[in-house]
XYZ file of C-alpha atoms in Angstrom:
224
model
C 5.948 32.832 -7.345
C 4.195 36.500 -7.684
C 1.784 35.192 -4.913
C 4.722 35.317 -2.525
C 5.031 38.378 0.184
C 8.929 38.349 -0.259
C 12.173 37.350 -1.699
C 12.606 34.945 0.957
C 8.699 33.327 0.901
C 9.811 32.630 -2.868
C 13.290 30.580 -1.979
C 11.834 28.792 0.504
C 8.846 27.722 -1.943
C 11.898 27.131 -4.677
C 13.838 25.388 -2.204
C 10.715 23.229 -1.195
C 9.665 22.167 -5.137
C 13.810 20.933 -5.874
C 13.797 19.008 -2.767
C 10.185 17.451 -3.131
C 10.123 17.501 -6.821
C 6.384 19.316 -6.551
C 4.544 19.887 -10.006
C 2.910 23.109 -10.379
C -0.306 22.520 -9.265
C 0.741 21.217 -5.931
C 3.200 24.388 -5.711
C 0.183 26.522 -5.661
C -1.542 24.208 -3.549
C 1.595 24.911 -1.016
C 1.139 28.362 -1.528
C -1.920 28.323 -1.135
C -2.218 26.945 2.142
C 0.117 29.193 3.267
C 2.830 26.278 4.275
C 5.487 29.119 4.470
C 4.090 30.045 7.804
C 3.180 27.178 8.950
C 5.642 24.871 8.741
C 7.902 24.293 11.818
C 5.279 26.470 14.129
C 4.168 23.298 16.360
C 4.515 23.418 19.878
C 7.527 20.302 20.623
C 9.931 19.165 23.030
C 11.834 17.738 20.201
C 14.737 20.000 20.707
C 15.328 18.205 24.392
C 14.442 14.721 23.930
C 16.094 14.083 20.110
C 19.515 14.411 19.407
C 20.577 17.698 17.325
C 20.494 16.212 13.565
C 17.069 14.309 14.254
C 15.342 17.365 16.300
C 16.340 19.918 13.880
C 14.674 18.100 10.848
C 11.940 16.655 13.309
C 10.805 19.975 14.049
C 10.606 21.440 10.413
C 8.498 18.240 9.831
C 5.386 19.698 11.874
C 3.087 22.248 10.106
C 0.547 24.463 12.517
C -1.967 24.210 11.562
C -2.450 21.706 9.582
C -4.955 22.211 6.879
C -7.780 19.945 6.290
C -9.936 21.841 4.104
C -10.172 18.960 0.814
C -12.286 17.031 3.968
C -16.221 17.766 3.779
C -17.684 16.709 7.226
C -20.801 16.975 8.569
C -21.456 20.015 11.431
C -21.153 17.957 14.451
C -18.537 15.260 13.726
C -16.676 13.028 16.095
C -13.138 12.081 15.872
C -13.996 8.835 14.447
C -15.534 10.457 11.382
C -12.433 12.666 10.901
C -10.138 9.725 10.918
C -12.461 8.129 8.364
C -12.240 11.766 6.257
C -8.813 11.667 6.463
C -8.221 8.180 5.557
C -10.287 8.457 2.262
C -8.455 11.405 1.478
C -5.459 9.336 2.046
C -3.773 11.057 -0.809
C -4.278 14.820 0.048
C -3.806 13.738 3.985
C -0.219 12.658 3.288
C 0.495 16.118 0.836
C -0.537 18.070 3.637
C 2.003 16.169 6.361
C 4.429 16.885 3.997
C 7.470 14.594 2.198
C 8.606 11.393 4.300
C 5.261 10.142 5.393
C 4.771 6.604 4.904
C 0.926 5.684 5.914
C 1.048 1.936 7.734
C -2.073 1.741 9.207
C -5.313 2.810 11.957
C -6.372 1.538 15.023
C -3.247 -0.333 14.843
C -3.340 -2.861 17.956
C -1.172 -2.770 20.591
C -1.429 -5.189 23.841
C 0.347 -4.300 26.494
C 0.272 -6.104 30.173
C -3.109 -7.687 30.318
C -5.090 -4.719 28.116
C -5.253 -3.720 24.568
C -5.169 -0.027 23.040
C -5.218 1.201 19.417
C -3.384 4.163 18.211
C -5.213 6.398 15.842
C -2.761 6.634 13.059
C 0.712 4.707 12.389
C 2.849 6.269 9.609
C 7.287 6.155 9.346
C 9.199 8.965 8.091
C 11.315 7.502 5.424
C 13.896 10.712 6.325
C 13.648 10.829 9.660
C 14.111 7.065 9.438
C 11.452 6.619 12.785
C 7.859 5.558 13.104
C 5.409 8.295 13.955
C 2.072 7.769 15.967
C -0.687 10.261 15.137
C -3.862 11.388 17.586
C -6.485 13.055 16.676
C -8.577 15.378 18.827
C -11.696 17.154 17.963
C -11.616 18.732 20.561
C -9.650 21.333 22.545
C -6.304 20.218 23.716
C -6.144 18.494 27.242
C -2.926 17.518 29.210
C -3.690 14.003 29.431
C -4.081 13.685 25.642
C -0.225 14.077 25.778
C 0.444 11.721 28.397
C -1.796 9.072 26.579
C 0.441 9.805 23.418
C 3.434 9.368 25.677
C 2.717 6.101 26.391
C 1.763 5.063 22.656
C 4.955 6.332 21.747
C 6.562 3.949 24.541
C 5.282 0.990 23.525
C 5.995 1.492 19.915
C 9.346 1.695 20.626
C 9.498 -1.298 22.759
C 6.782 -3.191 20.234
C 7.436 -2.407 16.828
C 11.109 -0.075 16.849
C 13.716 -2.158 14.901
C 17.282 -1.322 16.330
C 18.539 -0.132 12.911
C 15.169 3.063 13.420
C 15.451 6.597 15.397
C 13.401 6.740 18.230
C 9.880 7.065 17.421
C 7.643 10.377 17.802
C 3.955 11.399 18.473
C 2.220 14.033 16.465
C -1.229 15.011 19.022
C -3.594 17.420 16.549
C -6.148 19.131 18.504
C -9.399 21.008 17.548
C -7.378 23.832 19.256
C -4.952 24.676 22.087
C -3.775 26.795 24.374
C 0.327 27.371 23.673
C 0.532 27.832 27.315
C -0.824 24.851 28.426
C 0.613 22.525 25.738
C 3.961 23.605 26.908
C 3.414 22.680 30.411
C 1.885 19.401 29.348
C 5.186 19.105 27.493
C 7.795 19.507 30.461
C 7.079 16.570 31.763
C 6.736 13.958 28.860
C 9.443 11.580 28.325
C 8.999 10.693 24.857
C 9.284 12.953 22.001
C 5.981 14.904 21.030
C 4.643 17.867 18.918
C 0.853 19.578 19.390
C -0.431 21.153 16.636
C -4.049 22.365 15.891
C -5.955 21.936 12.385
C -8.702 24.182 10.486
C -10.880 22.792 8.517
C -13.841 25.195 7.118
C -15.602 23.295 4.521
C -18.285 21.604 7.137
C -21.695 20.430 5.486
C -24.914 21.423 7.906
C -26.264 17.994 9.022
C -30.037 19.084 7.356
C -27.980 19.421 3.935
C -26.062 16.537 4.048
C -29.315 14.478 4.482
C -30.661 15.475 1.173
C -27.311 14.208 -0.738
C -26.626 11.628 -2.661
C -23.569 9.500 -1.035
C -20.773 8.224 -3.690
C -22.268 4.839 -3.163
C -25.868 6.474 -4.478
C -23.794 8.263 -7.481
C -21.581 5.138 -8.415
C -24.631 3.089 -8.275
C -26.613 6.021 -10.728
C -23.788 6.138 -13.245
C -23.032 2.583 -13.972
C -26.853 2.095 -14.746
């Protein structure tokens, strides 16, 4: 706890290790990343389109930005090869969404009317008690990226939503955003939806990454 700025930094990390039963190292790891002031800063309409309990809790779910520095990727990297990052990372992806993620699935299928779409990431929040559909941009944010979300979000809950679930949410993380324009996207979305950015600093220079050895090269090397 000396790494924290204040008295109240330290009882929220305190508060955060009973609740989530966090060893040590992933305390630090918190710490860290600086989770204190991130957590809860995502740019939502939760507070309008959930009802009180769910919103309140909804909202403290979101982290911005989300850290995604235990990914190594390659200078110029498409959002395909950040979904694959993330998804071998599986483990450190889900500490850094926080407690409550459940991972389902990517490119999950969904066919709706005569045409078929695939939502990036599917996870439910085993404490929110909903399913949440996750985008990811590597680029800047756009307004239509929320009103594609929007309609993910819609058909989950008319596809997948058992009656006994909350209404489902849509996490959109972006390269980067403007606050200004991510609010206006916002106003007028029907379904629940937070924007967040992410950082990620560790990228490998494309004429490096060349003269690697890939895990399959290494696994191969030490089991001879």
């Amino acid at each position: 706890m000396y790494k924290c700025k204040n008295i109240a930094e330290a009882l929220f990390y305190a508060q955060k290790t009973m609740d989530n039963g966090w060893s040590r190292t992933v305390l630090e790891h918190q710490i860290d990343s600086g989770l204190y002031n991130r957590q809860g800063k995502a740019i939502t309409n939760f507070a309008i389109k959930l009802p009180e309990p769910q919103s309140d809790l909804a909202e403290q779910t979101l982290k911005n930005p989300y850290n995604f520095d235990f990914l190594t990727l390659r200078e110029k990297y498409d959002e395909k090869e950040l979904e694959d990052a993330l998804i071998n990372q599986i483990t450190q992806f889900l500490l850094e969404l926080g407690t409550g993620f459940s991972y389902l699935g990517r490119q999950v299928h969904l066919h709706v009317g005569e045409s078929d779409f695939y939502m990036d990431l599917l996870f439910y929040h085993v404490r929110l008690h909903c399913y949440v559909v996750v985008e990811l941009k590597t680029e800047k944010f756009k307004p239509e990226f929320a009103g594609k979300l929007n309609f993910y979000v819609t058909a989950v809950n008319k596809q997948i939503k058992a009656e006994q679930d909350n209404p489902t949410i849509g996490i959109l993380i972006c390269k980067d955003i403007d606050d200004v324009v991510a609010e206006y996207a916002l106003d007028d979305i029907s379904q629940p939806i937070g924007i967040a950015e992410y950082e990620l600093t560790k990228v490998l220079r494309e004429e490096f990454k060349s003269s690697l050895p890939t895990v399959e090269e290494i696994e191969s090397e030490l089991s001879e």
